CSV table of C-alpha atoms and ligand atoms in Angstrom, one decimal:
chain,number,residue,atom,x,y,z
I,103,MET,CA,0.0,0.0,0.0
I,104,ASN,CA,1.3,3.5,-0.9
I,105,GLN,CA,1.8,6.0,1.8
I,106,PRO,CA,-1.0,8.6,1.9
I,107,LYS,CA,-0.1,12.0,0.4
I,108,TYR,CA,-1.0,14.3,3.2
I,109,LYS,CA,0.2,14.2,6.8
I,110,PRO,CA,-1.7,15.8,9.7
I,111,ARG,CA,-0.2,19.3,10.3
I,112,ASN,CA,-0.1,18.5,14.0
I,113,PRO,CA,0.7,14.8,15.0
I,114,ASN,CA,-0.3,15.3,18.7
I,115,PHE,CA,-3.2,13.0,19.5
I,116,SER,CA,-2.4,12.2,23.1
I,117,SER,CA,-5.3,11.8,25.6
I,118,GLY,CA,-3.4,13.8,28.2
I,119,PRO,CA,-1.7,16.1,28.3
I,120,THR,CA,-3.6,16.8,25.1
I,121,THR,CA,-2.4,19.0,22.3
I,122,LYS,CA,-2.3,22.8,22.8
I,123,ARG,CA,-4.9,24.9,21.1
I,124,PRO,CA,-4.3,25.8,17.5
I,125,ASN,CA,-1.6,28.5,17.1
I,126,TRP,CA,-0.5,28.2,20.7
I,127,SER,CA,2.9,29.7,21.4
I,128,LEU,CA,5.0,30.1,24.5
I,129,SER,CA,5.1,33.8,23.7
I,130,ASN,CA,1.4,34.1,24.5
I,131,LEU,CA,2.3,33.6,28.2
I,132,LYS,CA,4.5,36.7,28.3
I,133,SER,CA,2.3,38.4,30.8
I,134,ALA,CA,2.5,35.6,33.4
I,135,ASN,CA,3.2,36.9,36.9
I,136,LEU,CA,6.4,34.9,37.4
I,137,GLY,CA,8.5,35.3,40.5
I,138,ARG,CA,5.7,36.9,42.4
I,139,SER,CA,3.8,35.6,45.4
I,140,HIS,CA,0.6,33.8,44.4
I,141,ARG,CA,-1.0,35.7,47.3
I,142,SER,CA,-0.1,39.1,45.8
I,143,PRO,CA,-3.1,41.1,44.5
I,144,GLU,CA,-1.9,40.7,40.9
I,145,CYS,CA,-1.7,36.9,41.1
I,146,LYS,CA,-5.0,36.6,43.0
I,147,LEU,CA,-6.6,38.6,40.3
I,148,LYS,CA,-5.4,36.1,37.7
I,149,ILE,CA,-6.5,33.1,39.7
I,150,ASN,CA,-9.9,34.6,40.2
I,151,GLU,CA,-10.1,35.4,36.5
I,152,VAL,CA,-9.5,31.7,35.7
I,153,ILE,CA,-12.3,30.7,38.1
I,154,LYS,CA,-14.8,33.3,36.8
I,155,LYS,CA,-14.1,32.7,33.1
I,156,THR,CA,-14.3,29.0,33.5
I,157,LYS,CA,-17.6,29.2,35.3
I,158,LYS,CA,-19.0,31.6,32.6
I,159,ILE,CA,-17.8,29.6,29.6
I,160,LEU,CA,-19.1,26.4,31.0
I,161,ASN,CA,-22.3,28.1,32.1
I,162,LEU,CA,-22.0,26.4,35.5
I,163,PRO,CA,-25.0,27.0,37.9
I,164,GLU,CA,-24.6,30.3,39.7
I,165,GLU,CA,-24.9,28.6,43.1
I,166,TYR,CA,-22.0,26.2,42.4
I,167,LEU,CA,-18.6,27.1,43.8
I,168,LEU,CA,-15.5,26.5,41.7
I,169,GLY,CA,-11.9,26.2,42.9
I,170,ILE,CA,-8.4,25.2,41.7
I,171,MET,CA,-6.9,22.2,43.4
I,172,PRO,CA,-3.5,20.6,43.6
I,173,GLY,CA,-2.9,17.2,42.1
I,174,SER,CA,-4.8,17.6,38.9
I,175,ASP,CA,-8.1,15.8,38.4
I,176,THR,CA,-7.0,13.0,40.8
I,177,GLY,CA,-6.3,15.6,43.5
I,178,ALA,CA,-9.7,17.3,43.0
I,179,LEU,CA,-11.6,14.0,43.0
I,180,GLU,CA,-9.8,12.4,45.9
I,181,SER,CA,-10.3,15.6,47.9
I,182,ALA,CA,-14.0,15.2,47.4
I,183,LEU,CA,-13.9,11.5,48.4
I,184,TRP,CA,-11.8,12.1,51.5
I,185,ASN,CA,-13.9,15.2,52.7
I,186,LEU,CA,-17.4,13.9,51.9
I,187,LEU,CA,-17.6,10.1,52.2
I,188,GLY,CA,-18.3,8.2,55.4
I,189,ASN,CA,-21.6,10.0,56.1
I,190,ARG,CA,-23.7,7.2,54.4
I,191,GLY,CA,-23.4,4.2,52.1
I,192,VAL,CA,-21.5,4.5,48.8
I,193,ASP,CA,-22.4,3.3,45.3
I,194,VAL,CA,-19.4,3.4,42.9
I,195,LEU,CA,-19.6,2.8,39.2
I,196,ALA,CA,-16.6,1.9,37.1
I,197,TRP,CA,-16.2,1.1,33.4
I,198,ASP,CA,-12.7,2.3,32.7
I,199,ASN,CA,-9.3,2.4,34.4
I,200,PHE,CA,-9.9,5.6,36.4
I,201,GLY,CA,-13.4,4.6,37.6
I,202,LYS,CA,-11.7,1.4,38.8
I,203,ASP,CA,-9.1,3.6,40.7
I,204,TRP,CA,-11.9,5.3,42.6
I,205,VAL,CA,-13.2,1.8,43.6
I,206,VAL,CA,-9.7,1.1,45.1
I,207,ASP,CA,-9.9,4.3,47.0
I,208,VAL,CA,-13.3,3.5,48.5
I,209,VAL,CA,-12.6,-0.2,49.2
I,210,GLU,CA,-9.0,-0.3,50.2
I,211,GLN,CA,-8.1,3.2,51.4
I,212,LEU,CA,-11.4,4.5,53.0
I,213,LYS,CA,-12.6,1.0,53.7
I,214,ILE,CA,-16.3,2.0,53.3
I,215,LYS,CA,-18.5,-0.9,54.6
I,216,LYS,CA,-21.9,-0.1,53.2
I,217,LEU,CA,-20.9,-0.3,49.6
I,218,ASN,CA,-22.3,-1.3,46.1
I,219,ILE,CA,-19.9,-1.6,43.2
I,220,TYR,CA,-21.1,-1.6,39.6
I,221,GLU,CA,-18.4,-2.5,37.1
I,222,ALA,CA,-18.5,-3.1,33.4
I,223,ASP,CA,-16.0,-4.3,30.9
I,224,TYR,CA,-14.2,-1.9,28.5
I,225,GLY,CA,-16.6,-0.8,25.9
I,226,TYR,CA,-19.8,-1.0,28.1
I,227,LEU,CA,-21.7,0.8,30.8
I,228,PRO,CA,-22.8,-0.9,34.0
I,229,ASP,CA,-26.6,-1.0,34.7
I,230,LEU,CA,-27.3,2.6,35.7
I,231,SER,CA,-30.8,1.8,36.9
I,232,LYS,CA,-29.5,-0.2,39.8
I,233,VAL,CA,-27.8,2.8,41.6
I,234,ASP,CA,-29.1,3.6,45.0
I,235,PHE,CA,-29.2,7.4,45.3
I,236,ASP,CA,-29.8,7.3,49.1
I,237,ASN,CA,-26.1,6.6,49.1
I,238,ASP,CA,-23.3,8.8,47.9
I,239,VAL,CA,-22.6,7.9,44.2
I,240,ILE,CA,-19.2,8.1,42.5
I,241,PHE,CA,-19.0,7.9,38.7
I,242,THR,CA,-17.1,9.1,35.7
I,243,TRP,CA,-19.0,11.1,33.1
I,244,ASN,CA,-16.7,9.9,30.3
I,245,GLY,CA,-14.5,6.9,30.5
I,246,THR,CA,-11.4,8.2,28.8
I,247,THR,CA,-9.7,4.9,28.5
I,248,SER,CA,-12.7,3.0,27.1
I,249,GLY,CA,-14.5,5.5,25.0
I,250,VAL,CA,-17.8,5.1,26.9
I,251,ARG,CA,-19.8,8.0,28.4
I,252,VAL,CA,-23.1,8.2,30.1
I,253,PRO,CA,-25.8,9.2,27.7
I,254,ASN,CA,-27.1,12.1,29.9
I,255,GLY,CA,-28.1,12.7,33.5
I,256,ASP,CA,-31.6,11.4,33.3
I,257,TRP,CA,-30.7,8.3,35.4
I,258,ILE,CA,-29.9,10.6,38.4
I,259,PRO,CA,-32.9,11.8,40.3
I,260,ASP,CA,-33.3,15.5,41.2
I,261,SER,CA,-34.3,14.6,44.7
I,262,ARG,CA,-31.6,12.3,46.1
I,263,LYS,CA,-30.3,11.9,49.6
I,264,GLY,CA,-26.7,11.1,48.7
I,265,LEU,CA,-24.3,13.3,46.9
I,266,THR,CA,-23.2,12.5,43.3
I,267,ILE,CA,-19.5,12.8,42.8
I,268,CYS,CA,-18.6,13.0,39.1
I,269,ASP,CA,-15.1,12.7,37.6
I,270,ALA,CA,-15.8,14.7,34.4
I,271,THR,CA,-12.2,15.3,33.4
I,272,SER,CA,-12.5,14.1,29.8
I,273,ALA,CA,-16.1,15.4,29.4
I,274,MET,CA,-16.0,19.0,30.6
I,275,PHE,CA,-15.7,21.4,27.6
I,276,ALA,CA,-16.5,18.5,25.1
I,277,MET,CA,-20.0,17.3,25.7
I,278,PRO,CA,-23.2,18.5,27.4
I,279,ILE,CA,-23.2,17.7,31.1
I,280,ASP,CA,-26.3,18.0,33.3
I,281,TYR,CA,-24.5,19.9,36.0
I,282,ARG,CA,-27.3,20.0,38.5
I,283,LYS,CA,-27.3,16.2,38.6
I,284,CYS,CA,-23.7,16.3,39.8
I,285,ASP,CA,-23.0,17.7,43.3
I,286,VAL,CA,-19.3,17.4,42.7
I,287,LEU,CA,-17.6,17.8,39.3
I,288,THR,CA,-13.8,17.5,38.8
I,289,TRP,CA,-11.5,18.0,35.9
I,290,SER,CA,-8.0,19.1,35.0
I,291,TRP,CA,-6.4,21.7,32.9
I,292,GLN,CA,-4.4,19.2,31.0
I,293,LYS,CA,-7.4,17.5,29.4
I,294,VAL,CA,-9.9,19.1,27.0
I,295,LEU,CA,-8.4,22.6,26.9
I,296,GLY,CA,-4.9,21.4,26.4
I,297,GLY,CA,-3.5,23.1,29.5
I,298,GLU,CA,-0.6,22.2,31.7
I,299,ALA,CA,-0.5,19.3,34.1
I,300,ALA,CA,-0.8,19.2,37.9
I,301,HIS,CA,-3.8,21.6,38.4
I,302,GLY,CA,-7.3,20.4,39.0
I,303,MET,CA,-10.7,22.0,39.2
I,304,LEU,CA,-13.4,21.2,41.7
I,305,ALA,CA,-17.0,22.4,41.3
I,306,ILE,CA,-19.4,21.9,44.3
I,307,SER,CA,-23.1,22.3,44.8
I,308,PRO,CA,-24.7,23.9,47.9
I,309,ARG,CA,-25.5,20.4,49.2
I,310,VAL,CA,-21.8,19.7,49.3
I,311,VAL,CA,-21.2,22.8,51.4
I,312,GLU,CA,-24.0,21.7,53.6
I,313,ARG,CA,-22.3,18.3,54.1
I,314,LEU,CA,-18.9,19.9,54.7
I,315,GLU,CA,-20.4,22.2,57.3
I,316,SER,CA,-22.3,19.5,59.2
I,317,PHE,CA,-20.1,16.4,59.0
I,318,ILE,CA,-16.5,15.5,59.7
I,319,SER,CA,-15.1,12.3,58.2
I,320,SER,CA,-13.4,9.9,60.6
I,321,TRP,CA,-10.1,9.7,58.7
I,322,PRO,CA,-7.3,12.3,58.5
I,323,ILE,CA,-7.3,14.6,55.5
I,324,PRO,CA,-3.9,16.0,54.4
I,325,LYS,CA,-3.8,19.8,54.2
I,326,ALA,CA,-3.5,19.7,50.4
I,327,PHE,CA,-7.0,18.2,50.1
I,328,ARG,CA,-8.8,19.8,53.0
I,329,LEU,CA,-11.9,21.7,52.0
I,330,ALA,CA,-13.2,22.6,55.5
I,331,GLU,CA,-11.9,23.5,58.9
I,332,ASN,CA,-13.9,22.8,62.0
I,333,LYS,CA,-17.0,22.3,59.9
I,334,LYS,CA,-16.5,25.6,58.1
I,335,LEU,CA,-15.9,25.7,54.3
I,336,ILE,CA,-12.6,27.2,53.4
I,337,THR,CA,-14.1,29.8,51.1
I,338,GLY,CA,-10.9,31.2,49.9
I,339,ILE,CA,-10.2,28.1,47.7
I,340,PHE,CA,-13.3,29.1,45.7
I,341,LYS,CA,-12.2,32.6,45.1
I,342,ASP,CA,-8.5,33.3,44.7
I,343,ASN,CA,-6.7,31.7,47.7
I,344,THR,CA,-5.5,28.3,46.5
I,345,ILE,CA,-4.6,25.7,49.2
I,346,ASN,CA,-1.0,25.8,48.2
I,347,THR,CA,1.2,27.4,45.5
I,348,PRO,CA,0.0,27.1,41.9
I,349,SER,CA,2.2,27.7,38.9
I,350,MET,CA,1.5,31.2,37.6
I,351,LEU,CA,2.8,30.1,34.3
I,352,CYS,CA,0.1,27.4,34.2
I,353,VAL,CA,-2.5,29.9,35.4
I,354,GLU,CA,-1.5,32.2,32.4
I,355,ASP,CA,-1.8,29.2,30.1
I,356,ALA,CA,-5.2,28.3,31.4
I,357,LEU,CA,-6.3,31.8,30.8
I,358,ASP,CA,-4.9,31.7,27.3
I,359,ALA,CA,-6.9,28.5,26.6
I,360,LEU,CA,-10.1,30.1,28.0
I,361,ASN,CA,-9.6,33.2,25.9
I,362,TRP,CA,-9.2,31.0,22.8
I,363,VAL,CA,-12.5,29.3,23.6
I,364,GLU,CA,-14.2,32.7,23.8
I,365,LYS,CA,-12.7,33.8,20.6
I,366,ILE,CA,-13.8,30.7,18.6
I,367,GLY,CA,-17.4,31.0,19.8
I,368,GLY,CA,-17.6,29.4,23.2
I,369,LEU,CA,-18.6,26.0,24.6
I,370,ASN,CA,-20.9,24.9,21.7
I,371,LYS,CA,-18.1,25.5,19.3
I,372,LEU,CA,-15.9,23.1,21.3
I,373,PHE,CA,-18.7,20.5,21.3
I,374,GLU,CA,-18.9,20.9,17.5
I,375,ARG,CA,-15.2,20.4,17.0
I,376,SER,CA,-15.2,17.2,19.0
I,377,ASN,CA,-18.3,15.9,17.3
I,378,LEU,CA,-16.9,16.5,13.9
I,379,THR,CA,-13.7,14.6,14.8
I,380,LEU,CA,-15.8,11.7,16.0
I,381,LYS,CA,-17.9,11.8,12.8
I,382,TYR,CA,-14.7,11.6,10.6
I,383,VAL,CA,-13.6,8.5,12.6
I,384,SER,CA,-17.0,6.9,12.5
I,385,GLU,CA,-17.2,7.3,8.7
I,386,TRP,CA,-13.8,5.8,8.4
I,387,ILE,CA,-14.7,2.8,10.6
I,388,ASP,CA,-17.9,2.3,8.6
I,389,ARG,CA,-15.9,1.8,5.4
I,390,THR,CA,-12.9,0.0,6.9
I,391,TYR,CA,-13.0,-3.8,7.0
I,392,TRP,CA,-10.5,-4.4,9.8
I,393,VAL,CA,-11.5,-2.0,12.6
I,394,GLU,CA,-14.4,-1.4,15.0
I,395,PHE,CA,-15.2,0.9,17.9
I,396,MET,CA,-14.4,-0.6,21.3
I,397,ASN,CA,-17.9,0.7,22.4
I,398,PRO,CA,-20.5,-0.8,20.1
I,399,ASN,CA,-23.2,1.6,21.3
I,400,GLU,CA,-23.3,4.9,19.4
I,401,GLY,CA,-25.5,6.6,22.1
I,402,THR,CA,-22.7,6.3,24.7
I,403,ARG,CA,-19.7,6.7,22.4
I,404,SER,CA,-17.1,9.3,23.5
I,405,ASN,CA,-16.1,12.2,21.3
I,406,THR,CA,-12.9,12.7,23.3
I,407,GLY,CA,-11.3,9.3,24.1
I,408,ILE,CA,-12.1,7.9,20.6
I,409,THR,CA,-11.2,4.2,21.1
I,410,PHE,CA,-11.2,1.5,18.4
I,411,GLN,CA,-9.7,-1.9,17.9
I,412,ILE,CA,-8.7,-4.4,15.2
I,413,LYS,CA,-11.5,-6.9,14.3
I,414,ASP,CA,-9.7,-8.9,11.7
I,415,GLU,CA,-10.0,-12.7,12.4
I,416,TRP,CA,-6.2,-13.3,12.3
I,417,PHE,CA,-5.7,-10.7,15.0
I,418,LYS,CA,-8.4,-12.0,17.2
I,419,LYS,CA,-6.9,-15.5,17.1
I,420,ILE,CA,-3.5,-14.5,18.5
I,421,ASN,CA,-2.7,-14.1,22.2
I,422,GLU,CA,-2.9,-10.7,23.9
I,423,ASN,CA,0.9,-10.3,24.2
I,424,LYS,CA,1.3,-10.7,20.5
I,425,GLN,CA,-1.6,-8.4,19.9
I,426,ARG,CA,0.1,-5.7,22.1
I,427,GLN,CA,3.3,-6.2,20.2
I,428,ILE,CA,1.5,-5.6,16.9
I,429,MET,CA,-0.3,-2.5,18.2
I,430,LEU,CA,3.1,-1.2,19.2
I,431,GLU,CA,4.6,-1.9,15.8
I,432,ILE,CA,1.7,0.0,14.1
I,433,THR,CA,1.8,3.0,16.4
I,434,ASN,CA,5.6,3.2,16.3
I,435,LYS,CA,5.4,3.3,12.5
I,436,LEU,CA,3.1,6.2,12.8
I,437,SER,CA,5.2,8.1,15.2
I,438,LYS,CA,8.3,7.4,13.2
I,439,GLU,CA,6.6,9.0,10.2
I,440,LYS,CA,5.7,12.0,12.5
I,441,VAL,CA,2.1,11.3,11.6
I,442,ALA,CA,0.7,10.5,15.1
I,443,TYR,CA,2.1,10.4,18.6
I,444,ASP,CA,0.6,8.5,21.6
I,445,ILE,CA,-2.4,6.8,19.9
I,446,ASN,CA,-1.7,3.3,21.3
I,447,GLY,CA,-4.6,2.6,23.7
I,448,TYR,CA,-4.3,2.8,27.5
I,449,PRO,CA,-1.9,0.2,28.8
I,450,LYS,CA,-4.5,-1.5,31.0
I,451,ALA,CA,-7.2,-1.4,28.3
I,452,PRO,CA,-7.6,-4.2,25.8
I,453,PRO,CA,-5.2,-3.7,22.8
I,454,SER,CA,-6.7,-0.8,21.0
I,455,PHE,CA,-6.1,2.6,19.4
I,456,ARG,CA,-7.1,5.8,21.1
I,457,ILE,CA,-7.3,9.2,19.3
I,458,TRP,CA,-8.0,12.3,21.4
I,459,GLY,CA,-10.9,14.3,20.0
I,460,GLY,CA,-11.1,17.2,22.4
I,461,GLY,CA,-11.6,20.7,20.9
I,462,THR,CA,-8.0,21.6,20.7
I,463,VAL,CA,-7.5,18.9,18.1
I,464,GLU,CA,-8.2,20.0,14.5
I,465,SER,CA,-10.7,17.6,13.0
I,466,GLU,CA,-8.9,17.9,9.6
I,467,ASP,CA,-5.8,16.5,11.3
I,468,VAL,CA,-7.7,13.5,12.4
I,469,ARG,CA,-9.1,13.1,8.8
I,470,SER,CA,-5.6,13.2,7.4
I,471,LEU,CA,-4.4,10.6,10.0
I,472,LEU,CA,-7.0,7.9,9.2
I,473,PRO,CA,-5.5,6.7,5.9
I,474,TRP,CA,-2.1,6.6,7.6
I,475,ILE,CA,-3.5,4.2,10.1
I,476,ASP,CA,-4.8,2.0,7.2
I,477,TRP,CA,-1.3,2.2,5.7
I,478,ALA,CA,0.5,1.3,8.9
I,479,TYR,CA,-1.9,-1.6,9.6
I,480,GLU,CA,-1.4,-3.1,6.1
I,481,GLU,CA,2.4,-2.7,6.3
I,482,VAL,CA,2.6,-4.5,9.6
I,483,LYS,CA,0.2,-7.2,8.5
I,484,ILE,CA,2.1,-7.9,5.3
I,485,GLY,CA,5.3,-8.2,7.4
I,486,LEU,CA,3.9,-10.9,9.6
I,487,GLU,CA,4.3,-14.7,9.0
I,488,PHE,CA,1.1,-16.7,9.3
S,774,LIG,C1,-11.5,9.8,33.7
S,774,LIG,C2,-10.1,10.2,34.3
S,774,LIG,N1,-10.0,10.4,35.6
S,774,LIG,C3,-8.8,10.7,36.1
S,774,LIG,C4,-7.7,10.9,35.3
S,774,LIG,C5,-6.4,11.3,36.0
S,774,LIG,O1,-6.2,12.6,35.6
S,774,LIG,P1,-5.0,13.5,36.2
S,774,LIG,O2,-3.7,12.8,35.8
S,774,LIG,O3,-5.2,14.8,35.6
S,774,LIG,O4,-5.1,13.5,37.7
S,774,LIG,C6,-7.8,10.7,34.0
S,774,LIG,C7,-6.6,10.9,33.1
S,774,LIG,O5,-6.6,10.7,31.9
S,774,LIG,C8,-9.0,10.4,33.4
S,774,LIG,O6,-9.1,10.2,32.1
């Protein structure tokens, strides 16, 4: 098979950190307040601007509080778990690697006794109708490593006794989210907006504040994750007073990304960009004999962690180690040609490809990449001995 004629202009298709926005340049960060205290008025102004702009662009409910947390999405989510759980039973749902990590937190670290776990294999959702909303409920809006998202928030009742804690890191800014069905929402800068690592965002509903101000968990909470002191919310976190020191370079970069979103037309434009990327991949999969989505259900298919696998008979017959070796050969070929970096599926997921489809990716780049994947597949297949 001949090599395709056109290469993607940008070969960065990693699922995190994801590619920077189009035309990003380090020089855009010139006005970063470097070498200044993050508690100085100038820096606090910038921190507050990130929070306010994020809230506005996302159209988060007015009554929700939003703060910047250490430790990226993991830090924000685990802070919610450690501060809020222990008050009642817990239901936890998991259908990808990270959801499964939250199960480990709840079972092995927090040792919650009254617990229901709903797990599903890669490519599928667990049965959402089984969830007990008298309990606190932990779930992931979009399983980044499996390409499966919840279809909407209709399965979550408005009147619920427990809190819903949602890891939305690969969903925020890419797909509609029924915010009011989630009492906690977490995400990171390094995901959909292509920001820098290590900073997380935590949005909380008034019911979360109520819990923090009426209940103290029985386990210790490190300072980096503490949201309340003596049953009083630490309000500064949700304004401009981060728990510890953030990088003002990353703050400037987050602002740059938010300004770009405003410039291109806001949240819906980001949704459109991701949907178009998914459409290009879907059309290619429809006409390609050897590949299929890992998630067979179109209604829950992710437009960010776009995950697909080889369905050719010969590939299905060989063992998983050999399959992984072949995936590596294919994806190495693509990175050697500077056509695509980091599109081998998540190491703990079944052997698969994963192309990031968040809004900082140009859909046309994905369109140019697809024939290259065909090319690399055929090249590797021809080289094998059967
Ligand atoms: C669903 C989900 N949760 C959590 C994480 C961990 O994110 P971070 O490394 O930003 O803490 C990821 C990273 O890809 C993710 O996809």
